[in-house]
Short mmCIF file of C-alpha atoms and ligand atoms in Angstrom, two decimals:
data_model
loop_
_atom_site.label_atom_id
_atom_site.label_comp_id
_atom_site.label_asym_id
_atom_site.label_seq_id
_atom_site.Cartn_x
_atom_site.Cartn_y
_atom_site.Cartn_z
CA UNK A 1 147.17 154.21 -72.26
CA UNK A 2 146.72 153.22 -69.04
CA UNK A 3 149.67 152.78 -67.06
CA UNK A 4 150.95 148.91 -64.93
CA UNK A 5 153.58 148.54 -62.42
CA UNK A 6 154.94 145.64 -61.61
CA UNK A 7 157.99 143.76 -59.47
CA UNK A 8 159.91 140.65 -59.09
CA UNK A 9 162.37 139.85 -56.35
CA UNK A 10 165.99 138.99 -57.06
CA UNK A 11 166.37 136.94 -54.38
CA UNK A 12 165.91 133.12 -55.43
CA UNK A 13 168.17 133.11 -58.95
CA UNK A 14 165.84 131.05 -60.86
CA UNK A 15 162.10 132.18 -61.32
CA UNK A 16 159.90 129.38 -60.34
CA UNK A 17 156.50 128.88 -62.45
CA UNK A 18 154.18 130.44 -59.95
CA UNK A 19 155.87 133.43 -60.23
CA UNK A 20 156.20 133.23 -64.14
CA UNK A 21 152.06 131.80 -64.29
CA UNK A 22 151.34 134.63 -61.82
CA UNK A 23 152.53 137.50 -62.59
CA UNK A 24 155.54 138.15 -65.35
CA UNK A 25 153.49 135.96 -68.12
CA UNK A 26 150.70 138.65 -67.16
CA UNK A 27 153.81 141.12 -67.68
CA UNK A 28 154.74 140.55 -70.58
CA UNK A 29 150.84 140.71 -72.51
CA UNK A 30 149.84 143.95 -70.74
CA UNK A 31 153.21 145.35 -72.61
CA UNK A 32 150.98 145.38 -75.82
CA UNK A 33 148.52 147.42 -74.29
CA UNK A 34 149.51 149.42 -71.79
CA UNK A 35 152.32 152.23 -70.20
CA UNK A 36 154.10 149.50 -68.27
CA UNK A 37 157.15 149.64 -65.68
CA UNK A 38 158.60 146.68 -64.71
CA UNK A 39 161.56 146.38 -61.70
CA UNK A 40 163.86 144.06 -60.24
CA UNK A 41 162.89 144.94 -56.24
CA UNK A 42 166.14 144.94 -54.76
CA UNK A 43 165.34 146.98 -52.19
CA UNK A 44 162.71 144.64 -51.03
CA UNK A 45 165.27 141.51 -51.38
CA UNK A 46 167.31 142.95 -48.65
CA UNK A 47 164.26 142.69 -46.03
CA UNK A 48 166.08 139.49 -45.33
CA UNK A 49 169.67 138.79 -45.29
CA UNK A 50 171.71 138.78 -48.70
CA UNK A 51 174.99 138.15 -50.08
CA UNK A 52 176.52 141.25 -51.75
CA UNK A 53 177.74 139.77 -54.32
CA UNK A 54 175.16 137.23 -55.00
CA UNK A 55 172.96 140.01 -54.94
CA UNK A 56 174.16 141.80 -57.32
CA UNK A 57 174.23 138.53 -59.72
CA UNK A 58 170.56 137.95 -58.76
CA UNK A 59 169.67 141.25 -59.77
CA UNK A 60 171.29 140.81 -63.65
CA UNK A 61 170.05 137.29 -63.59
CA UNK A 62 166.29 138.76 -62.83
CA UNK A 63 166.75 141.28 -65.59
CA UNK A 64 167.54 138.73 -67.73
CA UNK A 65 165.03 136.03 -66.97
CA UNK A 66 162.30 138.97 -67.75
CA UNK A 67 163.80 139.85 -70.89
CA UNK A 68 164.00 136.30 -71.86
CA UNK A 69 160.47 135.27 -70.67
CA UNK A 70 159.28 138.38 -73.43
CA UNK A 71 159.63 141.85 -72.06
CA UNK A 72 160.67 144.30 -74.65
CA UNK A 73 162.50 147.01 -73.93
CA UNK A 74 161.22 149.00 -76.07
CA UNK A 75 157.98 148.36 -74.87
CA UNK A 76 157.76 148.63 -71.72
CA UNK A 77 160.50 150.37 -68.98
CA UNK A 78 162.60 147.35 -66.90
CA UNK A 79 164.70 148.61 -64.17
CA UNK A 80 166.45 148.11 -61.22
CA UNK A 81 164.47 149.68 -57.97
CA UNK A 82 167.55 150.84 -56.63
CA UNK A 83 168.54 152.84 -59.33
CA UNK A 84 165.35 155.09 -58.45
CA UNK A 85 166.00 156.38 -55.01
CA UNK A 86 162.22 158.14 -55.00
CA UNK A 87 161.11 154.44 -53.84
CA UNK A 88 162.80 154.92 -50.49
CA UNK A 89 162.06 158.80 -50.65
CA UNK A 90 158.14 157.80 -50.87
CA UNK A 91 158.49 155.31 -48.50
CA UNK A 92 159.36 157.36 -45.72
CA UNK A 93 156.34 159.33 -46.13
CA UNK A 94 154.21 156.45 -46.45
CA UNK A 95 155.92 154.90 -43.35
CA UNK A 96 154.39 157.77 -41.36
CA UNK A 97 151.13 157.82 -42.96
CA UNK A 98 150.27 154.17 -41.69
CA UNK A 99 149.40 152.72 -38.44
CA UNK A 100 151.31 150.34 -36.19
CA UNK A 101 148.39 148.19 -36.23
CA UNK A 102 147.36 148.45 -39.44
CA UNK A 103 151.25 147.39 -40.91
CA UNK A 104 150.57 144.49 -38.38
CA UNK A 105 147.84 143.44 -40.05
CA UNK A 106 149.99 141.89 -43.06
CA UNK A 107 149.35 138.72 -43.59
CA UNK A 108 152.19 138.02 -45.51
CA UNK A 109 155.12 139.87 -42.41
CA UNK A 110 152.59 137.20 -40.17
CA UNK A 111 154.05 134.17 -41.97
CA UNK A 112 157.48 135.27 -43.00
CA UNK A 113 158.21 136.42 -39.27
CA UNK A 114 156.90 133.42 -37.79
CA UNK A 115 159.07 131.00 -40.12
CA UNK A 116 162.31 133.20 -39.08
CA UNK A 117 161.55 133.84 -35.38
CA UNK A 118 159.33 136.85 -34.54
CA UNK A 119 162.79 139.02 -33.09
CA UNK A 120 164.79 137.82 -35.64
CA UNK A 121 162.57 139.65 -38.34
CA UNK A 122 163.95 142.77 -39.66
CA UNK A 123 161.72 146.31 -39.64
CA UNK A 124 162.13 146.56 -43.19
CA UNK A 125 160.20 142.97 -43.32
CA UNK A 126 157.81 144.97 -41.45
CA UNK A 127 157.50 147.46 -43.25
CA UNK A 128 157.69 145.28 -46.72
CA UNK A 129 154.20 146.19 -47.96
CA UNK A 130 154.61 150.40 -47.29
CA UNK A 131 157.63 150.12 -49.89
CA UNK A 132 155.25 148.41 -52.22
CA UNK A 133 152.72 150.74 -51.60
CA UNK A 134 155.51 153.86 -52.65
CA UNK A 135 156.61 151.80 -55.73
CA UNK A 136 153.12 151.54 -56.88
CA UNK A 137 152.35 155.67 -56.24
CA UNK A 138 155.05 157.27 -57.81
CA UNK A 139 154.25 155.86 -61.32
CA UNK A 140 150.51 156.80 -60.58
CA UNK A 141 149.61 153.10 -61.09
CA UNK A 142 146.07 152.38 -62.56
CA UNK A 143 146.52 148.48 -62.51
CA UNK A 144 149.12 146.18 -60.68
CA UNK A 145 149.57 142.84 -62.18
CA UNK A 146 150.59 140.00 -59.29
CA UNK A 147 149.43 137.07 -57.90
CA UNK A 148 146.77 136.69 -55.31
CA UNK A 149 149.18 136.52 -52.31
CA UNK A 150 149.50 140.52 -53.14
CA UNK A 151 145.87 141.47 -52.67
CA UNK A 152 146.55 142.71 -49.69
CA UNK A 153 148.78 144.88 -50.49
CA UNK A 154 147.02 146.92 -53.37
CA UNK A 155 144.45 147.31 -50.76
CA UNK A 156 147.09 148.69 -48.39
CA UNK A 157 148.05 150.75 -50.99
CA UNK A 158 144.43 151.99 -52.35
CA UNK A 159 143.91 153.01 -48.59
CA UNK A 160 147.28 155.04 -47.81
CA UNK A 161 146.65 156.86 -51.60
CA UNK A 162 142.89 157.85 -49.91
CA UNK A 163 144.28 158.95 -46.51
CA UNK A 164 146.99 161.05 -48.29
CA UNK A 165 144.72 162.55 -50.74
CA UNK A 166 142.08 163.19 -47.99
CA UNK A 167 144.91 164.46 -45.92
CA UNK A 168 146.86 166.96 -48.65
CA UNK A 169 145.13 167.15 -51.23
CA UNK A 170 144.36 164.65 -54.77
CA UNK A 171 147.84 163.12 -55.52
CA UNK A 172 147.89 159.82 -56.14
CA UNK A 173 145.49 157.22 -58.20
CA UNK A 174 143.96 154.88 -56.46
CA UNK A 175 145.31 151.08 -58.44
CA UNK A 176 143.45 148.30 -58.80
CA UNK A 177 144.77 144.51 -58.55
CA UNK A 178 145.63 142.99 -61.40
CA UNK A 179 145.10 139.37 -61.02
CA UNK A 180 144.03 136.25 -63.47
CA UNK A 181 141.47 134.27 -61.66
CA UNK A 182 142.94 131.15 -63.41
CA UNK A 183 146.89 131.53 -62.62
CA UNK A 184 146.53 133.14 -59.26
CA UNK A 185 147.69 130.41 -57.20
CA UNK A 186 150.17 127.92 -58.47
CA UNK A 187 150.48 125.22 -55.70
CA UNK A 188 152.83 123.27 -54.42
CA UNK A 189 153.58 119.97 -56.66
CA UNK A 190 153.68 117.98 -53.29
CA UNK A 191 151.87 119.85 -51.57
CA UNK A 192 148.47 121.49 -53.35
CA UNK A 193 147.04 122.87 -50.52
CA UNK A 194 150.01 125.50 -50.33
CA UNK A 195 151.53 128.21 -53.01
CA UNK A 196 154.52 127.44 -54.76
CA UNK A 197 156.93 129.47 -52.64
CA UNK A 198 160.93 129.30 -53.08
CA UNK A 199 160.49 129.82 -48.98
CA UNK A 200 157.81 127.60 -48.34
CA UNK A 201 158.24 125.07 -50.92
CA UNK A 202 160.33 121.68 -50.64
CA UNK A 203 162.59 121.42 -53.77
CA UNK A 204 160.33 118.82 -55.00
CA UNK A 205 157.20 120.82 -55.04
CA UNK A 206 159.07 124.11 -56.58
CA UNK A 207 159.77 124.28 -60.75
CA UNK A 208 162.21 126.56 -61.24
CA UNK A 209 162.27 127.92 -64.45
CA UNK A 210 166.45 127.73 -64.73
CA UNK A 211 166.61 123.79 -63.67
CA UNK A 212 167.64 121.15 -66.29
CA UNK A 213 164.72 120.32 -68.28
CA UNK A 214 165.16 116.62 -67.01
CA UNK A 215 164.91 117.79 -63.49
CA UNK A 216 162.18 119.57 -64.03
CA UNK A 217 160.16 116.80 -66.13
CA UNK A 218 161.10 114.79 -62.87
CA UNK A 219 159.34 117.22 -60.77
CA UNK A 220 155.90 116.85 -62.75
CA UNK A 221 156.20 113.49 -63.31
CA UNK A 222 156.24 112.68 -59.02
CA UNK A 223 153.85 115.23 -58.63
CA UNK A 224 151.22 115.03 -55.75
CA UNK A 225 147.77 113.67 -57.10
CA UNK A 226 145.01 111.78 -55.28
CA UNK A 227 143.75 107.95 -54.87
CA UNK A 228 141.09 108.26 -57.77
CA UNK A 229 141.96 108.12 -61.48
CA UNK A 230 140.26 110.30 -63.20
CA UNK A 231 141.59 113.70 -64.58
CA UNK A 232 139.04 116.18 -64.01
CA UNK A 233 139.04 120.23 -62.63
CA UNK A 234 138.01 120.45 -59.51
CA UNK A 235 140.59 122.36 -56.90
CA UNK A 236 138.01 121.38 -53.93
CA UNK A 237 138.73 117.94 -54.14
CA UNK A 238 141.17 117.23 -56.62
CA UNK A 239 144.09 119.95 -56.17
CA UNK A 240 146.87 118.57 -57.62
CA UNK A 241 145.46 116.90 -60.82
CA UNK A 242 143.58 120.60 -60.67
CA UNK A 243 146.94 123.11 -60.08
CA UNK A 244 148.58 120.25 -63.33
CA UNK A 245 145.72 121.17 -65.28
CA UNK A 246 146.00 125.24 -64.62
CA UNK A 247 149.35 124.38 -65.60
CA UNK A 248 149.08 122.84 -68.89
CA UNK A 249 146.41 124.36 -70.36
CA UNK A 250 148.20 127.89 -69.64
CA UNK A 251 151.90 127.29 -71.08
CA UNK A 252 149.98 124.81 -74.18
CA UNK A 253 147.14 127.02 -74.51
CA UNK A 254 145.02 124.49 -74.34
CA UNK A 255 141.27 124.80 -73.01
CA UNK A 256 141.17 122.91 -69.26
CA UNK A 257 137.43 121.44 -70.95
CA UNK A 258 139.85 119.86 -74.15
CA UNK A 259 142.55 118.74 -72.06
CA UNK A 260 139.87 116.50 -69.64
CA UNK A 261 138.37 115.34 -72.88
CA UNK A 262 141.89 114.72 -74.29
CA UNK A 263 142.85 112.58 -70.82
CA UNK A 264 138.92 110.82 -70.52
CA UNK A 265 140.00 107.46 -69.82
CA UNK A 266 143.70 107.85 -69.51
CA UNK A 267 145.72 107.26 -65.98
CA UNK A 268 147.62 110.51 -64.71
CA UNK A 269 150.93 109.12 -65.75
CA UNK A 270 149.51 110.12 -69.59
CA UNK A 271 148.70 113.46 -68.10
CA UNK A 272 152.05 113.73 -66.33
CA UNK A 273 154.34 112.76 -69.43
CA UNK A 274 152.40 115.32 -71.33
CA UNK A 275 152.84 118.09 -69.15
CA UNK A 276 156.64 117.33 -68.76
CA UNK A 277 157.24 117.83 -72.49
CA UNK A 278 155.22 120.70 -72.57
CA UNK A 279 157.32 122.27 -69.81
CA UNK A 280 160.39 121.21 -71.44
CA UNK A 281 159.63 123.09 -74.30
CA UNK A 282 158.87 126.62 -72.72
CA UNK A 283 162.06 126.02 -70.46
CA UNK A 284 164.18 124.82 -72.80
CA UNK A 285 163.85 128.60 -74.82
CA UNK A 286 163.89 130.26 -71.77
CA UNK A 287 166.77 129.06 -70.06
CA UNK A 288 168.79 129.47 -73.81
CA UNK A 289 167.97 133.47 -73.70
CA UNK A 290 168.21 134.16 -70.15
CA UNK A 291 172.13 132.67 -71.05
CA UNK A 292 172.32 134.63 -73.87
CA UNK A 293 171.23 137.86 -71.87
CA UNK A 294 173.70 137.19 -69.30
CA UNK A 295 176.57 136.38 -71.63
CA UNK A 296 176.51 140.43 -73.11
CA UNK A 297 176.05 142.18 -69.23
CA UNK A 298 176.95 145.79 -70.98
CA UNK A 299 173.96 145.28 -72.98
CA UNK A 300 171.83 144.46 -70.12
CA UNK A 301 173.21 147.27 -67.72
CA UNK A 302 172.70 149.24 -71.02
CA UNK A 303 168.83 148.39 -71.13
CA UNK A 304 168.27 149.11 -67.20
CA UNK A 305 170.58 151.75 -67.35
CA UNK A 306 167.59 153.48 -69.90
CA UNK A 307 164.77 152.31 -68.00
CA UNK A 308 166.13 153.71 -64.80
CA UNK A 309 166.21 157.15 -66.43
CA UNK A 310 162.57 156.83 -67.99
CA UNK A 311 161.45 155.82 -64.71
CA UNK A 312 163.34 158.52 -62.80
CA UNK A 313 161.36 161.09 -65.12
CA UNK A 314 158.31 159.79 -63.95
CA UNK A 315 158.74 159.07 -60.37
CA UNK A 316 160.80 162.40 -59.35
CA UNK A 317 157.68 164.13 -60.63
CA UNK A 318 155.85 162.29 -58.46
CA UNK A 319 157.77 162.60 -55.65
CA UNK A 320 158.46 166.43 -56.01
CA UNK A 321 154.28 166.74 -55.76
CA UNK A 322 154.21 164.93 -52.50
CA UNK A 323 157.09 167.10 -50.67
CA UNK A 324 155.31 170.02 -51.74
CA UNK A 325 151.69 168.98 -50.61
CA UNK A 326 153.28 167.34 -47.46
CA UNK A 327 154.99 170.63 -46.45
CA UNK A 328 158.50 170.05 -47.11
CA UNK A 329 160.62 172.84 -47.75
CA UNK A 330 161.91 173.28 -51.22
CA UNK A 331 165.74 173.25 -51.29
CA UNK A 332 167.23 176.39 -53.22
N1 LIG B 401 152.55 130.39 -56.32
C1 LIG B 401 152.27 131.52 -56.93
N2 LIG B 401 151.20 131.60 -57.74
C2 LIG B 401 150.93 132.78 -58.40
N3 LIG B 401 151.68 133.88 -58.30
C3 LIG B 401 152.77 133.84 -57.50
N4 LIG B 401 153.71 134.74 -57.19
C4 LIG B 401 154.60 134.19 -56.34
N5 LIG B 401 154.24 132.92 -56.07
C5 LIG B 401 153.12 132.66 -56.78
C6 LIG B 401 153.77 136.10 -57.74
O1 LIG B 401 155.05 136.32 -58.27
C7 LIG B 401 155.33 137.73 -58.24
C8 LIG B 401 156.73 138.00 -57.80
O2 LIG B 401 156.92 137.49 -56.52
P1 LIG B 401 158.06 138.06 -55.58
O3 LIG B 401 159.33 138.15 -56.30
O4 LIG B 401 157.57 139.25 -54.89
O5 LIG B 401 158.27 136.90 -54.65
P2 LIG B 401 157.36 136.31 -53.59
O6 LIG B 401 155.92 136.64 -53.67
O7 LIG B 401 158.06 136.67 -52.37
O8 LIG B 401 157.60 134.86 -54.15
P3 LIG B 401 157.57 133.61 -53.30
O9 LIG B 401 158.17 132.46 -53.97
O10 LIG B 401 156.18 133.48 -52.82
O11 LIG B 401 158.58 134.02 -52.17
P4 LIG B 401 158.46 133.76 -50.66
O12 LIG B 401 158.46 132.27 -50.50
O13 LIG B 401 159.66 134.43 -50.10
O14 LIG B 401 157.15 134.38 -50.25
C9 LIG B 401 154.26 138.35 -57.32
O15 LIG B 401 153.34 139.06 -58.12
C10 LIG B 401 153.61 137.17 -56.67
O16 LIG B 401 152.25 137.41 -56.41
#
């Protein structure tokens, strides 16, 4: 089977839907049909400040937000990042292995380090993507499933598996992005032209998957739209009626053909109403198992505790092949 590696921050508590349209709902079908590891990136959360303790919570609240939105443990490995120091062991070697320029080059360090002051950014922000690029070796990754704000770093990553396998000899395989052209990019509600973001995003324009469902159905029902009436795809000119529509017709199943033919003739509040019940009924599940998850924590340390060890097996292996081609001296 070929093998998927995925990860989710900790950092913002609550999923919001672009993450969960994205990337985890990608997550969750690929467990069916391929070796997949799945992590809660804590080491990537602390690239900007965190509470310890809140931390901590975010990281068994992640856990259980991916078990609840349909990972199987049995399926697939879920673990914490932390729990497999080889991620900061690869790193380091991959640190070295890129250029100054080329980590500059990261779109995504451009806009986080210009919202928080360019000194005020930490090096690990900088060096964000080169983590990602060791969490995606070590499993020997043939697919990574994300959104399309990642591209660039599988391509990072393809490039820094070349150099070292040009440099030391055939290690690592070269992954490939995996990305759904139709759930790429959730937008903003109230703002379409931008992702959903928990950093970018007003609370307005952000679902997040844990809110009250009435909040929530508040959300879509003063989302953004446009001065014409009528509900048709077209993300040139019609974002927001366009980013409802990717919305809908992924969480109902619905074709986005159906649900124009379904709204022909009706205003957007129809649309809107629709949509808010539809979302109420995926969160309303979700938010009841992500509780239950977090009510039994020895159950869920139990489950990462398991995953961390499968993943371990896998990633040590890894690892123990790059000292050696890199030249490190085995300890006796
Ligand atoms: N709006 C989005 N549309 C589609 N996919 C998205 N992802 C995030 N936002 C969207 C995907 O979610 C996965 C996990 O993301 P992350 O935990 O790495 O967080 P992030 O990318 O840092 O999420 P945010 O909200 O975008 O955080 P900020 O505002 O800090 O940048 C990834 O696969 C991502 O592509």
């Amino acid at each position: 089977r070929p093998r998927v590696l995925s990860g989710i921050q900790p950092t913002a508590g609550s999923f919001h839907l672009g993450n969960y349209l994205g990337a985890v709902r990608q997550w969750v079908a690929l467990q069916e049909s391929h070796d997949a590891f799945y992590m809660v990136v804590d080491l990537h959360a602390i690239t900007v400040p965190q509470d310890p303790a809140q931390l901590r919570a975010n990281t068994r609240l992640a856990a259980a937000q991916l078990l609840a939105a349909g990972l199987d443990p049995e399926r697939c490995t879920l673990f914490v990042q932390s729990h497999v120091p080889e991620h900061a062991q690869l790193a380091w070697i991959m640190n070295c292995l890129t250029g100054f320029g080329e980590a500059s080059r990261m779109t995504q360090f451009k806009d986080k380090s210009a919202k928080q002051g360019a000194d005020r950014a930490s090096v690990g922000l900088f060096t964000y993507p080169i983590l990602q690029v060791a969490d995606i070796l070590l499993y020997q990754a043939d697919e990574v499933p994300v959104g399309e704000d990642q591209r660039q770093h599988i391509e990072l990553t393809r490039d820094l598996a070349e150099r070292f396998n040009g440099r030391f000899g055939e290690t690592f395989t070269l992954p490939k992005p995996y990305i759904l052209k139709e759930t790429a990019k959730i937008y903003d509600l109230q703002d379409p032209s931008i992702k959903m973001s928990k950093s970018a995003s007003t609370p307005k324009g952000l679902i997040n998957l844990l809110d009250e469902p009435r909040v929530t159905a508040k959300k879509v029902k003063s989302a953004v739209t446009d001065t014409d009436t009528v509900i048709r795809y077209d993300a040139e000119n019609k974002p927001g009626v366009s980013n409802l529509l990717t919305i809908y017709s992924t969480l109902s199943g619905a074709g986005i053909a159906d649900l124009e033919e379904k709204y022909a003739g009706k205003g957007y509040g129809a649309l809107k109403t629709d949509l808010a019940e539809v979302m109420t009924e995926f969160v309303t599940p979700f938010r009841e198992r992500t509780q239950q998850y977090l009510d039994d924590p020895e159950t869920l340390d139990s489950i990462l505790a398991k995953g961390a060890e499968k993943a371990r097996g896998v990633a040590a292996e890894t690892l123990a092949q790059a000292y050696a081609r890199v030249g490190f001296l085995p300890a006796k």
